[in-house]
Structure formats: structure tokens, C-alpha cells
Amino acid sequence: MSDDLYRELILDHYRHPSNFGHLKAPTGKYRDSNSNCGDVIQMEVRVENGKIEDVMFTGVGCAVCIASASLLTENVKGKNVEKVLEMGEPDVLALLGLKSITPERAKCAMLPLKVLKMSLLQEQKQA
Amino acid sequence: MVETSENVQKIRRDFPIFSRLENGKRLVYLDSAATSQRPVQVINAVRRFYEQMNSNVHRGLYEMSEEATQAYEDARSNIASFIGAKPEELVFTRNATEALNLVAYSWGRANVREGDVIVTTEMEHHSNFLPWKLLATEKNAKLEVVKITDEGLLDEDSLDEKLKLGPKIVAFTHASNVLGTINDAKGIAKRVKDAGAICVLDGAQSVPHMPVSVKEIGCDFMAFSGHKMLGPMGIGGLYGRYELLEAMPPFLTGGEMIKEVHIGEVNWNDVPYKFEAGTPNVEGAIGLSEAVNYLRSLGMDWVRSHEKELTAYALSLMVKESSVQVYGPLDVEKRGGVISFNVDGVHAHDVAQILDTEGIAIRSGHHCAMPVMDRYGIPAAARASFYIYNDKEDVEALIKGIEKVKRVFSVE
Ligand SMILES: Cc1ncc(COP(=O)(O)O)c(C=O)c1O
């Protein structure tokens, strides 16, 4: 079961994550960690007219967490903030190409989306 | 070698858990530092209590309640003698965490004043760090932290320096749950006492794995957990020197811990009952007592030497792998059967998950010791830990599992 967690898609994005780094002028930024494993993700977003113009992330984590962040940032660029705020676990699993995930690993997979949503909410508050 | 292995086979037959499979494979349980497995003798003792004498203790005058009280107090005597203490010096708690909090809340609140110094170390589990940090904050006292060396030992100079500050309390672990380091509890306790401080020992990782006597060590308090030493979950103990326990205010209040309660006046019960408010974990105490019998029958010297042998074997294989980083001292005289490691470029979570596909149960994460992680500049580590039911085959399974991790992640 967990053997197919480590397929090429996830390993590739773990080794060479997309959108890894910092934004020059983020309009929103948020950082959070998973209490039990110490995975840390920071998301930086630039939102213009309710649309995600750009997004980058930094952090340390397991393959599932980093791949999730990488695939998620690729996916949400250009999307409406409202649409992204509606995303949930099924969307993240679909991005990762997984049918299911154990509860412990779900925390790893979901951390990037949780942090991204917080960065968007934070930027909405400021705007 | 063969002898050890046969011994282990015999031991394993006492542990029903080993008849289950893990991901369809033989269960290779390398997470005893988190919690040990329990032998059928312990499980049966708990069962016997409920089937034959279940009733509340210290209150009933009927036969069965007297029996339960007797069994509970016999357990106390037996467990106390196992750690070299008198029965009245052993307070039953839920676990080591509660025991350490008890000392911080009760002794700490009554004795620590503004500006006092409390010393702990960089090596501690959060349960021997946070109670002191909170106490320091509440009392406006100073929390000083003894450093650890690159090798993973307590830094002697740093310890000396902190002792010179004239601390009120020095709290340190006997054995580290991350680095495996075994501290010279007796030597340190003496220095702490000479410095005029109260010595609090965290025995959570030592009492299960080696002979430990509080009298021999000379500490003032020692905490331990039953579930890490073949006993049930939810039972642990605090050893406290009698005079100290006598003078301390209670921790939790309610039933059992009083002699007399009137609206205007309360008389606390005698030690240790003063610290055991409410209905205690009787099954837990009885189960832990049986666990102590089991360990005694093996002999704690055997337990220590068996783990030393496994640890030496595992370390000898792991240090050969250039892509595997092992933390803590490499000399097995200075360490117990806990090996934390990382595989280059692979997160500890992924290591643990891939090992699980081979039936190998290890832990990954910060092990409730984030200051240790910070010290080595790592977010997490994988940890394998050994106990009486592990053998060389388990070590070899671990090494093979690490090879698989390297294959999956294409680590050179
Ligand atoms: C060194 C050390 N101290 C304290 C504890 C806390 O034990 P418990 O969770 O049983 O209270 C642990 C448990 O992992 C430990 O390893």
C-alpha cells in the first residue's frame, strides 16, 4: 500500500520542487508546522484582483509534504482565491495521484494547502 | 550468539503481539523507547484483578476490597524494591510526565523564589523541560540549560558552570530517548547535592533497561513510566526522598489524599497517599508489579548486556553506510539501545514509512525533544530502539530496510 506512495511523480517533486523560494513582493505570507513530525511550510502569495498571480514556498518536510506543496503551487497559479479556498483533501490527493492515504500521512499531504489557505485569508484581511 | 537468540525466541513466545503481522510481514518491533510490548504474564495479572477482586481500594471493609488493597500495596512494595526505594517513597502516577510535573508543581511552587536558578539540560524529553520552564516563568526564576557535546554527552564544563550558580533544582535524564546517552547519574547526583540543589532524575529510559537503584544513585526524585518496561499504560511512578515528600504540599486534591476534612481545616493524608488523589490505577499497579517480576527473572544485568550487544552490532553496520548519519555516542558503554539516525536527503518520515512496508516499526519525528533536534540542526530523525525481545535478525532487517530506503530515493 505505502509502496506506491513513492512513485516517480512524488519523488520527482520532492527532489526538484517547483516554486521553491521566496516572492519579491508577496501580498500574503504564512508559516505553520505539523506538531508531531516537525514538517514546516511557508507560503508566499501575490494576489491581484482576487486571482493568485504568483506563489512560492519554502520549508522542510517529507516527500509527501514537499511534493504536495510543489504540485499545489503549480496548480493554483492563476486561479481565483475563492476556488482555492474551496479545495480539500480529495483535490490534494488527486494532485499527488493517490487514491487514499493513511491519517498520519494525510497531515503531511495537507499541510501545504492549509498554509496556503491561511496566507490567502491573511492577505484578504489586509486588502 | 546462538544462546542469546534462543533466549530471545523463548521470550518472544511470552508476547502475544508477535503473532500478528505488520503489512503482511513478520513484525520487527523497534519502537520500545516509545512503548514496550507486554508479556502474557502482565496481561493475565490485569485480567485476574478484574475477574477475581475488582473493587475500590482503601475503602471497603469486605474481603474482596481488602484483597484489592493488599494487591495494590504489594505492588507498591515490589516496584519500590525494584528501584531501591521504600514503599512509602513510591507515589503512583500515570506516567513519568505526571511524576515530573508533580515535583515541579508541588516541591517547585513551595520552594522556588524569584531570582532562583533551575537547571535542566539540552538532552531532555519535553516532559523534563516544560514543567521547569513553566515554573521558572511563574516564579520569575532563571532556567539554565546544560549543553551537550557534539558526541552527544552532557558537557561537563557547562554542568560545572551551571552548578556554580547555586541552583535550587537540577533536573536531568538518566538515559536520552534520542541520543541513547547514559549519563553518570550517581556522579552527577553527588555534584548536584554538593552544590546544595535538589536532584531530579528522569528514569523513563533507564529503569526499563538497566539496574537502577535510587539509593545507590542518591537522587532526591526519580520519575519512570510503566508502559516502557513491560507494564500497562497509564501507570508510572515517582520516587521521592521521604523527608521531601513529607514536607511537600499535595499536587491534586480530592478523595483518598486526606485524613480529615472540615470546612475550616484539612489534614493531609500520610505519604505517599497525600499525592494519590482519587481512585488509583489499581490494575496498572498490579500489572506493573508483574512486569517487574518478569524483568527480575531475566535479570537487569542481562537486559543491559543484551541491548549493548544489539546496539554494538547495529552501530557497526550503520557507521559503514556513508549516507547514514547516526546521532549520539558510538561507545556502547556510554549509550543504551536507542539509535537515532537520518539517511541523506530522505526525511525521517519517509524512512519510517518505507521500513513499515517491510514490517519494521520504528519512530520518526522530533521524539518530544526539539532542543536536541535544534542542537544537531535537524528537523527530525528516525529512531530504532531495542528491548529484550529483539535479536540480531531484527538488526539485520533494519539494515536491509535502510538499503530499500536508499534504493527508493536513489541515495548513493
Ligand atoms: C526520557 C523520557 N522522559 C520522559 C518520557 C515521558 O514518558 P511518558 O510519556 O510515559 O510520560 C519519555 C517518553 O518518551 C522519555 O523518553
mmCIF file of C-alpha atoms in Angstrom, chain B residues 6-329:
data_model
loop_
_atom_site.group_PDB
_atom_site.id
_atom_site.type_symbol
_atom_site.label_atom_id
_atom_site.label_comp_id
_atom_site.label_asym_id
_atom_site.label_seq_id
_atom_site.Cartn_x
_atom_site.Cartn_y
_atom_site.Cartn_z
ATOM 1 C CA GLU B 6 17.351 -18.949 21.741
ATOM 2 C CA ASN B 7 16.763 -16.875 24.826
ATOM 3 C CA VAL B 8 15.036 -14.250 22.726
ATOM 4 C CA GLN B 9 12.900 -16.864 20.959
ATOM 5 C CA LYS B 10 11.724 -18.054 24.343
ATOM 6 C CA ILE B 11 10.998 -14.510 25.486
ATOM 7 C CA ARG B 12 9.088 -13.749 22.299
ATOM 8 C CA ARG B 13 6.725 -16.624 22.919
ATOM 9 C CA ASP B 14 5.564 -14.771 26.035
ATOM 10 C CA PHE B 15 4.475 -11.762 23.945
ATOM 11 C CA PRO B 16 1.187 -12.396 22.139
ATOM 12 C CA ILE B 17 1.711 -9.330 19.911
ATOM 13 C CA PHE B 18 4.380 -11.157 17.930
ATOM 14 C CA SER B 19 1.768 -13.447 16.454
ATOM 15 C CA ARG B 20 0.376 -10.531 14.429
ATOM 16 C CA LEU B 21 1.748 -9.486 11.076
ATOM 17 C CA GLU B 22 2.763 -5.973 10.103
ATOM 18 C CA ASN B 23 1.922 -5.268 6.480
ATOM 19 C CA GLY B 24 1.855 -8.995 5.899
ATOM 20 C CA LYS B 25 5.388 -9.471 7.226
ATOM 21 C CA ARG B 26 6.901 -10.656 10.491
ATOM 22 C CA LEU B 27 6.623 -7.784 12.990
ATOM 23 C CA VAL B 28 10.060 -6.336 13.702
ATOM 24 C CA TYR B 29 9.287 -4.096 16.655
ATOM 25 C CA LEU B 30 11.983 -1.451 17.101
ATOM 26 C CA ASP B 31 9.997 1.185 18.966
ATOM 27 C CA SER B 32 10.273 0.124 22.586
ATOM 28 C CA ALA B 33 11.635 3.522 23.606
ATOM 29 C CA ALA B 34 8.139 4.829 22.807
ATOM 30 C CA THR B 35 6.371 1.957 24.480
ATOM 31 C CA SER B 36 7.334 -1.647 25.112
ATOM 32 C CA GLN B 37 5.201 -4.683 24.397
ATOM 33 C CA ARG B 38 3.679 -6.651 27.278
ATOM 34 C CA PRO B 39 4.123 -10.316 28.111
ATOM 35 C CA VAL B 40 1.144 -12.560 28.703
ATOM 36 C CA GLN B 41 2.032 -12.670 32.421
ATOM 37 C CA VAL B 42 1.257 -8.939 32.709
ATOM 38 C CA ILE B 43 -1.897 -9.175 30.614
ATOM 39 C CA ASN B 44 -3.115 -12.067 32.778
ATOM 40 C CA ALA B 45 -2.380 -10.213 36.015
ATOM 41 C CA VAL B 46 -4.571 -7.313 34.882
ATOM 42 C CA ARG B 47 -7.252 -9.747 33.816
ATOM 43 C CA ARG B 48 -7.100 -11.604 37.135
ATOM 44 C CA PHE B 49 -7.646 -8.375 39.006
ATOM 45 C CA TYR B 50 -10.864 -7.658 37.146
ATOM 46 C CA GLU B 51 -12.066 -11.232 37.190
ATOM 47 C CA GLN B 52 -11.287 -12.023 40.799
ATOM 48 C CA MET B 53 -11.037 -8.957 43.015
ATOM 49 C CA ASN B 54 -12.248 -5.846 41.227
ATOM 50 C CA SER B 55 -13.290 -3.328 43.859
ATOM 51 C CA ASN B 56 -12.104 0.038 45.039
ATOM 52 C CA VAL B 57 -9.072 0.139 47.288
ATOM 53 C CA HIS B 58 -8.533 1.649 50.744
ATOM 54 C CA ARG B 59 -12.226 1.989 51.452
ATOM 55 C CA GLY B 60 -14.128 -1.257 51.632
ATOM 56 C CA LEU B 61 -14.212 -3.487 54.649
ATOM 57 C CA TYR B 62 -15.366 -6.519 52.724
ATOM 58 C CA GLU B 63 -13.000 -9.348 51.809
ATOM 59 C CA MET B 64 -12.655 -8.515 48.137
ATOM 60 C CA SER B 65 -11.792 -4.882 48.734
ATOM 61 C CA GLU B 66 -9.226 -5.909 51.324
ATOM 62 C CA GLU B 67 -7.710 -8.214 48.731
ATOM 63 C CA ALA B 68 -7.575 -5.460 46.153
ATOM 64 C CA THR B 69 -5.965 -3.085 48.634
ATOM 65 C CA GLN B 70 -3.458 -5.747 49.581
ATOM 66 C CA ALA B 71 -2.610 -6.424 45.922
ATOM 67 C CA TYR B 72 -2.206 -2.701 45.244
ATOM 68 C CA GLU B 73 0.083 -2.201 48.230
ATOM 69 C CA ASP B 74 2.041 -5.390 47.479
ATOM 70 C CA ALA B 75 2.602 -3.978 44.001
ATOM 71 C CA ARG B 76 3.913 -0.765 45.516
ATOM 72 C CA SER B 77 6.382 -2.647 47.725
ATOM 73 C CA ASN B 78 7.552 -4.833 44.872
ATOM 74 C CA ILE B 79 8.055 -1.960 42.424
ATOM 75 C CA ALA B 80 9.696 0.204 45.100
ATOM 76 C CA SER B 81 12.202 -2.525 45.911
ATOM 77 C CA PHE B 82 12.954 -2.896 42.179
ATOM 78 C CA ILE B 83 14.231 0.703 42.134
ATOM 79 C CA GLY B 84 15.878 0.544 45.543
ATOM 80 C CA ALA B 85 13.231 2.585 47.367
ATOM 81 C CA LYS B 86 10.993 2.075 50.381
ATOM 82 C CA PRO B 87 7.271 1.547 49.649
ATOM 83 C CA GLU B 88 6.264 4.838 51.243
ATOM 84 C CA GLU B 89 8.662 6.655 48.933
ATOM 85 C CA LEU B 90 6.883 5.480 45.789
ATOM 86 C CA VAL B 91 3.966 7.578 44.561
ATOM 87 C CA PHE B 92 1.935 6.009 41.770
ATOM 88 C CA THR B 93 1.330 8.389 38.881
ATOM 89 C CA ARG B 94 0.019 7.970 35.352
ATOM 90 C CA ASN B 95 3.500 8.126 33.825
ATOM 91 C CA ALA B 96 6.879 9.841 34.031
ATOM 92 C CA THR B 97 5.375 13.053 32.713
ATOM 93 C CA GLU B 98 2.935 13.303 35.590
ATOM 94 C CA ALA B 99 5.669 12.420 38.072
ATOM 95 C CA LEU B 100 7.911 15.242 36.835
ATOM 96 C CA ASN B 101 5.028 17.700 36.835
ATOM 97 C CA LEU B 102 4.201 16.656 40.383
ATOM 98 C CA VAL B 103 7.686 17.639 41.528
ATOM 99 C CA ALA B 104 7.618 20.936 39.643
ATOM 100 C CA TYR B 105 4.157 21.903 40.908
ATOM 101 C CA SER B 106 4.419 20.697 44.454
ATOM 102 C CA TRP B 107 8.063 20.982 45.510
ATOM 103 C CA GLY B 108 8.803 23.674 42.961
ATOM 104 C CA ARG B 109 5.967 26.014 43.802
ATOM 105 C CA ALA B 110 6.621 25.710 47.521
ATOM 106 C CA ASN B 111 10.371 26.230 47.329
ATOM 107 C CA VAL B 112 11.389 28.233 44.278
ATOM 108 C CA ARG B 113 11.530 32.002 44.698
ATOM 109 C CA GLU B 114 12.086 34.939 42.418
ATOM 110 C CA GLY B 115 15.634 35.010 41.069
ATOM 111 C CA ASP B 116 16.362 31.354 41.918
ATOM 112 C CA VAL B 117 18.089 29.170 39.363
ATOM 113 C CA ILE B 118 16.578 25.979 37.937
ATOM 114 C CA VAL B 119 18.849 23.794 35.833
ATOM 115 C CA THR B 120 17.858 21.302 33.166
ATOM 116 C CA THR B 121 19.697 20.062 30.071
ATOM 117 C CA GLU B 122 19.561 20.252 26.307
ATOM 118 C CA MET B 123 19.102 16.478 26.237
ATOM 119 C CA GLU B 124 15.703 16.345 27.911
ATOM 120 C CA HIS B 125 12.395 15.000 26.746
ATOM 121 C CA HIS B 126 9.872 17.861 26.774
ATOM 122 C CA SER B 127 8.380 16.359 29.939
ATOM 123 C CA ASN B 128 11.569 17.181 31.858
ATOM 124 C CA PHE B 129 11.891 20.598 30.269
ATOM 125 C CA LEU B 130 8.483 22.242 30.071
ATOM 126 C CA PRO B 131 7.477 21.815 33.747
ATOM 127 C CA TRP B 132 10.689 23.634 34.707
ATOM 128 C CA LYS B 133 10.265 26.304 32.086
ATOM 129 C CA LEU B 134 6.749 26.980 33.300
ATOM 130 C CA LEU B 135 7.847 27.014 36.927
ATOM 131 C CA ALA B 136 10.625 29.477 36.103
ATOM 132 C CA THR B 137 8.210 31.756 34.275
ATOM 133 C CA GLU B 138 5.646 31.609 37.068
ATOM 134 C CA LYS B 139 8.193 32.343 39.793
ATOM 135 C CA ASN B 140 10.362 34.733 37.852
ATOM 136 C CA ALA B 141 13.214 32.307 38.342
ATOM 137 C CA LYS B 142 16.008 31.629 35.845
ATOM 138 C CA LEU B 143 16.062 28.485 33.737
ATOM 139 C CA GLU B 144 19.603 27.421 32.848
ATOM 140 C CA VAL B 145 20.237 24.675 30.319
ATOM 141 C CA VAL B 146 23.317 22.420 30.387
ATOM 142 C CA LYS B 147 24.758 21.963 26.906
ATOM 143 C CA ILE B 148 25.526 18.715 25.123
ATOM 144 C CA THR B 149 28.733 17.984 23.227
ATOM 145 C CA ASP B 150 28.898 17.059 19.539
ATOM 146 C CA GLU B 151 29.329 13.454 20.610
ATOM 147 C CA GLY B 152 26.033 13.675 22.486
ATOM 148 C CA LEU B 153 27.285 13.686 26.059
ATOM 149 C CA LEU B 154 26.430 16.197 28.742
ATOM 150 C CA ASP B 155 29.044 18.939 28.607
ATOM 151 C CA GLU B 156 30.968 18.691 31.883
ATOM 152 C CA ASP B 157 32.152 22.304 31.799
ATOM 153 C CA SER B 158 28.677 23.561 31.098
ATOM 154 C CA LEU B 159 27.346 21.490 34.003
ATOM 155 C CA ASP B 160 30.020 22.867 36.341
ATOM 156 C CA GLU B 161 29.262 26.376 35.260
ATOM 157 C CA LYS B 162 25.538 25.929 35.996
ATOM 158 C CA LEU B 163 26.217 24.294 39.360
ATOM 159 C CA LYS B 164 28.306 27.293 40.359
ATOM 160 C CA LEU B 165 25.192 29.448 40.039
ATOM 161 C CA GLY B 166 23.842 27.757 43.180
ATOM 162 C CA PRO B 167 20.681 26.264 41.663
ATOM 163 C CA LYS B 168 17.637 25.163 43.670
ATOM 164 C CA ILE B 169 16.859 22.226 41.373
ATOM 165 C CA VAL B 170 18.835 20.262 38.817
ATOM 166 C CA ALA B 171 16.715 18.009 36.598
ATOM 167 C CA PHE B 172 18.353 15.655 34.112
ATOM 168 C CA THR B 173 17.713 12.450 32.287
ATOM 169 C CA HIS B 174 19.416 9.197 33.185
ATOM 170 C CA ALA B 175 19.241 7.992 29.576
ATOM 171 C CA SER B 176 18.379 10.024 26.496
ATOM 172 C CA ASN B 177 15.440 8.900 24.377
ATOM 173 C CA VAL B 178 17.072 10.364 21.265
ATOM 174 C CA LEU B 179 20.841 10.052 21.588
ATOM 175 C CA GLY B 180 20.808 6.926 23.725
ATOM 176 C CA THR B 181 23.359 8.579 26.013
ATOM 177 C CA ILE B 182 23.535 7.133 29.510
ATOM 178 C CA ASN B 183 24.510 9.821 31.972
ATOM 179 C CA ASP B 184 26.550 9.080 35.070
ATOM 180 C CA ALA B 185 23.558 9.625 37.338
ATOM 181 C CA LYS B 186 25.437 8.808 40.531
ATOM 182 C CA GLY B 187 28.349 11.115 39.787
ATOM 183 C CA ILE B 188 26.126 13.972 38.701
ATOM 184 C CA ALA B 189 23.758 13.494 41.654
ATOM 185 C CA LYS B 190 26.699 13.854 44.003
ATOM 186 C CA ARG B 191 27.815 17.081 42.368
ATOM 187 C CA VAL B 192 24.252 18.406 42.438
ATOM 188 C CA LYS B 193 23.916 17.607 46.141
ATOM 189 C CA ASP B 194 27.306 19.180 46.843
ATOM 190 C CA ALA B 195 26.066 22.302 45.099
ATOM 191 C CA GLY B 196 23.128 22.309 47.526
ATOM 192 C CA ALA B 197 20.419 21.596 44.961
ATOM 193 C CA ILE B 198 17.608 19.080 44.739
ATOM 194 C CA CYS B 199 18.377 16.372 42.186
ATOM 195 C CA VAL B 200 15.539 15.246 39.910
ATOM 196 C CA LEU B 201 16.233 12.240 37.701
ATOM 197 C CA ASP B 202 14.192 11.229 34.665
ATOM 198 C CA GLY B 203 14.422 7.447 34.706
ATOM 199 C CA ALA B 204 11.921 6.820 31.904
ATOM 200 C CA GLN B 205 14.597 5.357 29.611
ATOM 201 C CA SER B 206 16.859 3.804 32.243
ATOM 202 C CA VAL B 207 14.637 1.905 34.673
ATOM 203 C CA PRO B 208 13.377 -0.432 31.892
ATOM 204 C CA HIS B 209 16.829 -1.181 30.551
ATOM 205 C CA MET B 210 19.441 -1.435 33.308
ATOM 206 C CA PRO B 211 19.793 -1.936 37.041
ATOM 207 C CA VAL B 212 18.703 1.311 38.706
ATOM 208 C CA SER B 213 18.732 1.992 42.428
ATOM 209 C CA VAL B 214 17.747 5.419 43.711
ATOM 210 C CA LYS B 215 19.558 4.730 46.971
ATOM 211 C CA GLU B 216 22.747 3.911 45.096
ATOM 212 C CA ILE B 217 22.397 6.957 42.830
ATOM 213 C CA GLY B 218 21.449 9.296 45.637
ATOM 214 C CA CYS B 219 18.921 11.415 43.743
ATOM 215 C CA ASP B 220 16.050 13.164 45.534
ATOM 216 C CA PHE B 221 13.354 12.350 42.998
ATOM 217 C CA MET B 222 13.077 9.937 40.107
ATOM 218 C CA ALA B 223 10.305 9.556 37.541
ATOM 219 C CA PHE B 224 9.514 6.495 35.419
ATOM 220 C CA SER B 225 6.767 5.031 33.236
ATOM 221 C CA GLY B 226 5.351 1.517 33.473
ATOM 222 C CA HIS B 227 4.468 1.218 29.802
ATOM 223 C CA LYS B 228 8.120 1.406 28.742
ATOM 224 C CA MET B 229 9.035 -1.545 30.984
ATOM 225 C CA LEU B 230 6.507 -4.228 30.002
ATOM 226 C CA GLY B 231 3.777 -2.792 32.245
ATOM 227 C CA PRO B 232 0.372 -1.402 31.337
ATOM 228 C CA MET B 233 -0.179 2.118 30.011
ATOM 229 C CA GLY B 234 -1.387 4.714 32.486
ATOM 230 C CA ILE B 235 0.786 3.660 35.421
ATOM 231 C CA GLY B 236 4.114 5.123 36.407
ATOM 232 C CA GLY B 237 5.878 6.263 39.480
ATOM 233 C CA LEU B 238 7.636 8.991 41.321
ATOM 234 C CA TYR B 239 10.302 8.124 43.826
ATOM 235 C CA GLY B 240 10.779 10.890 46.361
ATOM 236 C CA ARG B 241 13.043 11.034 49.384
ATOM 237 C CA TYR B 242 10.756 10.588 52.390
ATOM 238 C CA GLU B 243 11.562 13.866 54.168
ATOM 239 C CA LEU B 244 10.937 15.813 50.983
ATOM 240 C CA LEU B 245 7.612 14.129 50.251
ATOM 241 C CA GLU B 246 6.586 14.706 53.876
ATOM 242 C CA ALA B 247 7.204 18.421 53.653
ATOM 243 C CA MET B 248 5.584 18.946 50.254
ATOM 244 C CA PRO B 249 2.067 20.268 49.707
ATOM 245 C CA PRO B 250 -0.279 17.995 47.724
ATOM 246 C CA PHE B 251 -0.449 18.119 43.941
ATOM 247 C CA LEU B 252 -4.032 17.136 43.108
ATOM 248 C CA THR B 253 -6.695 17.256 45.772
ATOM 249 C CA GLY B 254 -9.853 15.245 46.363
ATOM 250 C CA GLY B 255 -10.550 11.795 47.757
ATOM 251 C CA GLU B 256 -8.015 9.465 49.354
ATOM 252 C CA MET B 257 -5.363 12.116 49.921
ATOM 253 C CA ILE B 258 -6.804 13.442 53.186
ATOM 254 C CA LYS B 259 -7.128 12.350 56.792
ATOM 255 C CA GLU B 260 -9.771 14.816 57.833
ATOM 256 C CA VAL B 261 -11.694 17.470 56.005
ATOM 257 C CA HIS B 262 -13.769 20.066 57.831
ATOM 258 C CA ILE B 263 -14.992 23.321 56.444
ATOM 259 C CA GLY B 264 -12.342 25.216 58.327
ATOM 260 C CA GLU B 265 -9.498 22.745 58.415
ATOM 261 C CA VAL B 266 -7.921 19.960 56.372
ATOM 262 C CA ASN B 267 -5.405 17.312 57.390
ATOM 263 C CA TRP B 268 -3.491 15.773 54.521
ATOM 264 C CA ASN B 269 -3.024 12.026 54.435
ATOM 265 C CA ASP B 270 0.359 10.378 55.012
ATOM 266 C CA VAL B 271 2.954 9.958 52.301
ATOM 267 C CA PRO B 272 2.547 8.612 49.626
ATOM 268 C CA TYR B 273 -1.288 8.749 49.761
ATOM 269 C CA LYS B 274 -1.181 12.517 50.017
ATOM 270 C CA PHE B 275 -0.168 12.500 46.355
ATOM 271 C CA GLU B 276 -2.628 9.909 45.140
ATOM 272 C CA ALA B 277 -5.878 11.808 44.902
ATOM 273 C CA GLY B 278 -8.871 9.907 43.611
ATOM 274 C CA THR B 279 -9.289 6.256 42.676
ATOM 275 C CA PRO B 280 -5.894 4.981 41.572
ATOM 276 C CA ASN B 281 -4.954 2.781 38.633
ATOM 277 C CA VAL B 282 -5.059 -0.487 40.570
ATOM 278 C CA GLU B 283 -4.893 -2.792 37.548
ATOM 279 C CA GLY B 284 -1.922 -0.751 36.353
ATOM 280 C CA ALA B 285 -0.015 -1.135 39.598
ATOM 281 C CA ILE B 286 -0.709 -4.869 39.665
ATOM 282 C CA GLY B 287 0.307 -5.241 36.020
ATOM 283 C CA LEU B 288 3.489 -3.235 36.546
ATOM 284 C CA SER B 289 4.385 -5.356 39.535
ATOM 285 C CA GLU B 290 4.118 -8.441 37.323
ATOM 286 C CA ALA B 291 6.278 -6.682 34.710
ATOM 287 C CA VAL B 292 8.897 -6.082 37.388
ATOM 288 C CA ASN B 293 8.796 -9.798 38.260
ATOM 289 C CA TYR B 294 9.326 -10.635 34.614
ATOM 290 C CA LEU B 295 12.315 -8.301 34.315
ATOM 291 C CA ARG B 296 13.756 -9.637 37.560
ATOM 292 C CA SER B 297 13.536 -13.188 36.275
ATOM 293 C CA LEU B 298 15.649 -12.167 33.271
ATOM 294 C CA GLY B 299 17.972 -10.082 35.421
ATOM 295 C CA MET B 300 18.569 -6.405 34.671
ATOM 296 C CA ASP B 301 22.249 -7.114 34.052
ATOM 297 C CA TRP B 302 21.240 -9.494 31.284
ATOM 298 C CA VAL B 303 18.829 -6.906 29.843
ATOM 299 C CA ARG B 304 21.582 -4.305 29.719
ATOM 300 C CA SER B 305 24.176 -6.629 28.223
ATOM 301 C CA HIS B 306 21.727 -7.993 25.650
ATOM 302 C CA GLU B 307 20.865 -4.480 24.478
ATOM 303 C CA LYS B 308 24.518 -3.498 24.485
ATOM 304 C CA GLU B 309 25.275 -6.404 22.175
ATOM 305 C CA LEU B 310 22.478 -5.499 19.765
ATOM 306 C CA THR B 311 23.398 -1.823 19.804
ATOM 307 C CA ALA B 312 27.051 -2.538 19.107
ATOM 308 C CA TYR B 313 26.073 -4.799 16.218
ATOM 309 C CA ALA B 314 23.659 -2.240 14.751
ATOM 310 C CA LEU B 315 26.118 0.626 15.117
ATOM 311 C CA SER B 316 28.912 -1.372 13.491
ATOM 312 C CA LEU B 317 26.733 -1.893 10.417
ATOM 313 C CA MET B 318 25.260 1.613 10.313
ATOM 314 C CA VAL B 319 28.505 3.561 10.545
ATOM 315 C CA LYS B 320 29.709 1.718 7.435
ATOM 316 C CA GLU B 321 26.978 3.435 5.445
ATOM 317 C CA SER B 322 28.322 6.819 4.416
ATOM 318 C CA SER B 323 24.816 8.097 3.640
ATOM 319 C CA VAL B 324 23.521 7.257 7.125
ATOM 320 C CA GLN B 325 24.085 9.755 9.924
ATOM 321 C CA VAL B 326 23.936 8.316 13.427
ATOM 322 C CA TYR B 327 23.491 10.633 16.423
ATOM 323 C CA GLY B 328 24.841 10.138 19.923
ATOM 324 C CA PRO B 329 27.935 8.399 21.314
#
